[in-house]
PDB file of C-alpha atoms in Angstrom:
ATOM      1  CA  MET A 628     -19.382  11.365  43.368  1.00  0.00           C
ATOM      2  CA  ILE A 629     -20.275   9.544  46.583  1.00  0.00           C
ATOM      3  CA  ARG A 630     -23.929  10.590  46.791  1.00  0.00           C
ATOM      4  CA  ASN A 631     -24.868   8.018  44.145  1.00  0.00           C
ATOM      5  CA  LEU A 632     -22.805   5.284  45.753  1.00  0.00           C
ATOM      6  CA  LEU A 633     -23.874   5.501  49.394  1.00  0.00           C
ATOM      7  CA  ALA A 634     -27.533   4.457  49.238  1.00  0.00           C
ATOM      8  CA  PRO A 635     -26.972   0.683  49.313  1.00  0.00           C
ATOM      9  CA  ALA A 636     -24.450   0.683  52.087  1.00  0.00           C
ATOM     10  CA  PHE A 637     -25.248   2.714  55.209  1.00  0.00           C
ATOM     11  CA  ALA A 638     -23.649   1.412  58.343  1.00  0.00           C
ATOM     12  CA  VAL A 639     -23.045   1.519  61.956  1.00  0.00           C
ATOM     13  CA  VAL A 640     -23.442   2.136  65.627  1.00  0.00           C
ATOM     14  CA  THR A 641     -23.428   5.601  67.141  1.00  0.00           C
ATOM     15  CA  LEU A 642     -23.627   7.096  70.588  1.00  0.00           C
ATOM     16  CA  ALA A 643     -24.251  10.775  71.244  1.00  0.00           C
ATOM     17  CA  THR A 644     -24.053  12.930  74.337  1.00  0.00           C
ATOM     18  CA  PRO A 645     -26.307  15.978  74.664  1.00  0.00           C
ATOM     19  CA  ALA A 646     -24.725  19.394  74.263  1.00  0.00           C
ATOM     20  CA  SER A 647     -22.269  19.557  77.122  1.00  0.00           C
ATOM     21  CA  ALA A 648     -19.435  21.119  75.172  1.00  0.00           C
ATOM     22  CA  GLU A 649     -19.211  23.649  72.389  1.00  0.00           C
ATOM     23  CA  GLY A 650     -19.174  22.307  68.890  1.00  0.00           C
ATOM     24  CA  LEU A 651     -19.731  18.853  67.508  1.00  0.00           C
ATOM     25  CA  ASN A 652     -16.890  16.481  68.411  1.00  0.00           C
ATOM     26  CA  VAL A 653     -16.931  13.382  66.195  1.00  0.00           C
ATOM     27  CA  THR A 654     -14.938  10.273  67.092  1.00  0.00           C
ATOM     28  CA  VAL A 655     -14.725   7.526  64.482  1.00  0.00           C
ATOM     29  CA  ASP A 656     -14.167   4.028  65.915  1.00  0.00           C
ATOM     30  CA  GLY A 657     -13.269   0.740  64.212  1.00  0.00           C
ATOM     31  CA  ILE A 658     -10.911   2.049  61.525  1.00  0.00           C
ATOM     32  CA  ARG A 659      -9.089  -0.943  60.043  1.00  0.00           C
ATOM     33  CA  ASN A 660      -5.836   0.706  58.920  1.00  0.00           C
ATOM     34  CA  ALA A 661      -3.896   3.957  58.510  1.00  0.00           C
ATOM     35  CA  LYS A 662      -4.299   4.177  54.726  1.00  0.00           C
ATOM     36  CA  GLY A 663      -5.874   7.284  53.198  1.00  0.00           C
ATOM     37  CA  ASN A 664      -8.299   9.637  54.924  1.00  0.00           C
ATOM     38  CA  ILE A 665     -11.502   9.615  56.915  1.00  0.00           C
ATOM     39  CA  VAL A 666     -14.053  11.890  55.222  1.00  0.00           C
ATOM     40  CA  ILE A 667     -16.707  13.302  57.574  1.00  0.00           C
ATOM     41  CA  LEU A 668     -19.796  15.130  56.278  1.00  0.00           C
ATOM     42  CA  VAL A 669     -22.161  16.940  58.658  1.00  0.00           C
ATOM     43  CA  PHE A 670     -25.707  17.809  57.636  1.00  0.00           C
ATOM     44  CA  ASP A 671     -28.214  20.176  59.234  1.00  0.00           C
ATOM     45  CA  ASN A 672     -30.856  19.661  56.567  1.00  0.00           C
ATOM     46  CA  ALA A 673     -33.096  16.586  56.441  1.00  0.00           C
ATOM     47  CA  ARG A 674     -33.668  16.716  52.690  1.00  0.00           C
ATOM     48  CA  ALA A 675     -29.923  16.904  51.944  1.00  0.00           C
ATOM     49  CA  PHE A 676     -29.063  14.043  54.328  1.00  0.00           C
ATOM     50  CA  ASP A 677     -31.944  11.809  53.260  1.00  0.00           C
ATOM     51  CA  SER A 678     -31.066  12.250  49.564  1.00  0.00           C
ATOM     52  CA  LEU A 679     -27.295  11.962  50.231  1.00  0.00           C
ATOM     53  CA  ASP A 680     -26.695  15.378  48.671  1.00  0.00           C
ATOM     54  CA  VAL A 681     -23.075  15.661  49.801  1.00  0.00           C
ATOM     55  CA  TRP A 682     -22.772  19.101  48.208  1.00  0.00           C
ATOM     56  CA  SER A 683     -25.292  20.434  50.744  1.00  0.00           C
ATOM     57  CA  ALA A 684     -23.420  19.326  53.858  1.00  0.00           C
ATOM     58  CA  ILE A 685     -23.044  22.177  56.361  1.00  0.00           C
ATOM     59  CA  ASP A 686     -19.468  21.138  57.177  1.00  0.00           C
ATOM     60  CA  TYR A 687     -16.848  18.690  55.989  1.00  0.00           C
ATOM     61  CA  ALA A 688     -13.503  17.351  57.182  1.00  0.00           C
ATOM     62  CA  GLN A 689     -10.904  15.107  55.668  1.00  0.00           C
ATOM     63  CA  ILE A 690      -8.464  13.778  58.272  1.00  0.00           C
ATOM     64  CA  PRO A 691      -5.621  11.260  58.025  1.00  0.00           C
ATOM     65  CA  SER A 692      -6.693   7.738  58.865  1.00  0.00           C
ATOM     66  CA  ARG A 693      -5.264   5.884  61.840  1.00  0.00           C
ATOM     67  CA  LYS A 694      -5.968   2.290  62.838  1.00  0.00           C
ATOM     68  CA  GLY A 695      -8.506   2.237  65.665  1.00  0.00           C
ATOM     69  CA  SER A 696      -9.975   5.711  66.207  1.00  0.00           C
ATOM     70  CA  VAL A 697      -9.657   9.317  65.062  1.00  0.00           C
ATOM     71  CA  SER A 698     -11.475  12.443  66.230  1.00  0.00           C
ATOM     72  CA  HIS A 699     -12.353  15.784  64.730  1.00  0.00           C
ATOM     73  CA  GLU A 700     -13.933  18.854  66.297  1.00  0.00           C
ATOM     74  CA  PHE A 701     -16.382  20.999  64.361  1.00  0.00           C
ATOM     75  CA  SER A 702     -16.118  23.914  66.791  1.00  0.00           C
ATOM     76  CA  ASP A 703     -18.560  26.188  64.936  1.00  0.00           C
ATOM     77  CA  LEU A 704     -21.439  23.693  64.973  1.00  0.00           C
ATOM     78  CA  ASN A 705     -23.340  24.664  68.108  1.00  0.00           C
ATOM     79  CA  ALA A 706     -27.012  24.689  67.106  1.00  0.00           C
ATOM     80  CA  GLY A 707     -28.157  21.255  65.876  1.00  0.00           C
ATOM     81  CA  PRO A 708     -29.568  18.884  65.260  1.00  0.00           C
ATOM     82  CA  TYR A 709     -26.995  17.389  62.917  1.00  0.00           C
ATOM     83  CA  ALA A 710     -26.575  14.073  61.113  1.00  0.00           C
ATOM     84  CA  VAL A 711     -23.103  12.705  60.360  1.00  0.00           C
ATOM     85  CA  LEU A 712     -22.099  10.572  57.390  1.00  0.00           C
ATOM     86  CA  LEU A 713     -18.514   9.398  56.989  1.00  0.00           C
ATOM     87  CA  PHE A 714     -16.356   7.038  54.981  1.00  0.00           C
ATOM     88  CA  HIS A 715     -12.790   5.722  54.896  1.00  0.00           C
ATOM     89  CA  ASP A 716     -11.226   6.904  51.623  1.00  0.00           C
ATOM     90  CA  GLU A 717      -8.369   4.412  51.719  1.00  0.00           C
ATOM     91  CA  ASN A 718      -7.042   5.214  48.225  1.00  0.00           C
ATOM     92  CA  LYS A 719      -7.571   9.007  48.468  1.00  0.00           C
ATOM     93  CA  ASP A 720      -9.740   9.223  45.350  1.00  0.00           C
ATOM     94  CA  ASP A 721     -12.467  11.280  47.110  1.00  0.00           C
ATOM     95  CA  ASP A 722     -15.028   8.554  46.455  1.00  0.00           C
ATOM     96  CA  LEU A 723     -16.555   5.641  48.351  1.00  0.00           C
ATOM     97  CA  ASN A 724     -15.369   2.606  46.409  1.00  0.00           C
ATOM     98  CA  MET A 725     -17.649  -0.397  46.084  1.00  0.00           C
ATOM     99  CA  THR A 726     -18.723  -3.158  43.739  1.00  0.00           C
ATOM    100  CA  GLU A 727     -22.352  -3.770  42.797  1.00  0.00           C
ATOM    101  CA  THR A 728     -22.826  -5.829  45.949  1.00  0.00           C
ATOM    102  CA  LYS A 729     -20.314  -4.746  48.606  1.00  0.00           C
ATOM    103  CA  LEU A 730     -18.275  -1.927  50.046  1.00  0.00           C
ATOM    104  CA  LEU A 731     -14.549  -1.830  49.344  1.00  0.00           C
ATOM    105  CA  GLU A 732     -14.036   0.997  51.854  1.00  0.00           C
ATOM    106  CA  GLY A 733     -15.602   1.694  55.255  1.00  0.00           C
ATOM    107  CA  LEU A 734     -18.826   3.641  55.844  1.00  0.00           C
ATOM    108  CA  GLY A 735     -20.555   5.010  58.940  1.00  0.00           C
ATOM    109  CA  SER A 736     -23.465   7.185  60.018  1.00  0.00           C
ATOM    110  CA  THR A 737     -25.023   8.518  63.173  1.00  0.00           C
ATOM    111  CA  GLY A 738     -28.260   6.788  64.101  1.00  0.00           C
ATOM    112  CA  ALA A 739     -27.492   3.436  62.502  1.00  0.00           C
ATOM    113  CA  SER A 740     -28.298   0.630  64.931  1.00  0.00           C
ATOM    114  CA  ASP A 741     -26.586  -2.067  62.832  1.00  0.00           C
ATOM    115  CA  PRO A 742     -24.482  -2.278  59.649  1.00  0.00           C
ATOM    116  CA  GLN A 743     -27.518  -2.590  57.353  1.00  0.00           C
ATOM    117  CA  ASP A 744     -29.449   0.303  58.899  1.00  0.00           C
ATOM    118  CA  GLU A 745     -30.150   3.346  56.692  1.00  0.00           C
ATOM    119  CA  PRO A 746     -31.434   5.985  59.127  1.00  0.00           C
ATOM    120  CA  ASP A 747     -33.277   9.078  57.958  1.00  0.00           C
ATOM    121  CA  PHE A 748     -32.284  12.499  59.275  1.00  0.00           C
ATOM    122  CA  LYS A 749     -34.585  12.271  62.282  1.00  0.00           C
ATOM    123  CA  ALA A 750     -33.141   8.909  63.366  1.00  0.00           C
ATOM    124  CA  ALA A 751     -29.570  10.087  62.691  1.00  0.00           C
ATOM    125  CA  SER A 752     -29.911  13.426  64.475  1.00  0.00           C
ATOM    126  CA  VAL A 753     -27.428  14.324  67.207  1.00  0.00           C
ATOM    127  CA  TRP A 754     -26.819  17.510  69.186  1.00  0.00           C
ATOM    128  CA  PRO A 755     -23.555  19.382  69.738  1.00  0.00           C
ATOM    129  CA  GLY A 756     -21.222  17.578  72.095  1.00  0.00           C
ATOM    130  CA  ASP A 757     -19.396  14.270  71.796  1.00  0.00           C
ATOM    131  CA  VAL A 758     -20.553  11.806  69.126  1.00  0.00           C
ATOM    132  CA  ARG A 759     -19.066   8.374  68.406  1.00  0.00           C
ATOM    133  CA  VAL A 760     -19.584   6.636  65.068  1.00  0.00           C
ATOM    134  CA  ARG A 761     -18.472   3.061  64.348  1.00  0.00           C
ATOM    135  CA  ILE A 762     -17.259   2.530  60.799  1.00  0.00           C
ATOM    136  CA  HIS A 763     -18.296  -0.656  58.970  1.00  0.00           C
ATOM    137  CA  TYR A 764     -16.396  -2.615  56.327  1.00  0.00           C
ATOM    138  CA  ASP A 765     -17.766  -5.431  54.147  1.00  0.00           C
ATOM    139  CA  GLN A 766     -14.416  -7.167  53.785  1.00  0.00           C
TER     140      GLN A 766
END
């Protein structure tokens, strides 16, 4: 599934606000179209995030895509820290599609300072509250 495909392609800019509200509220910015779904994975475990073990995510959401931005609230996530990994599943095949050299769908993560950044859990950590993640596309 996606855990084997994500390593070469981490992306994107994120801003986080310290815990001022209950839950983790994720806003995804920069979505290029309304095709498919945005898949959001939340991790509370460094080993799982750093190894891209998607099966060990603490929470998961799949929400309809919309050009521009979408948001999702994980109301039960109040402890932290968390790291967020997400992708735009434009063709709804539950996988991040890519060639050997480039992404065919969008990808984003908390803690990434630029599209080529691959942050570890510590660098990607955010606390409950509002978190913005910019999604990156190669094409």
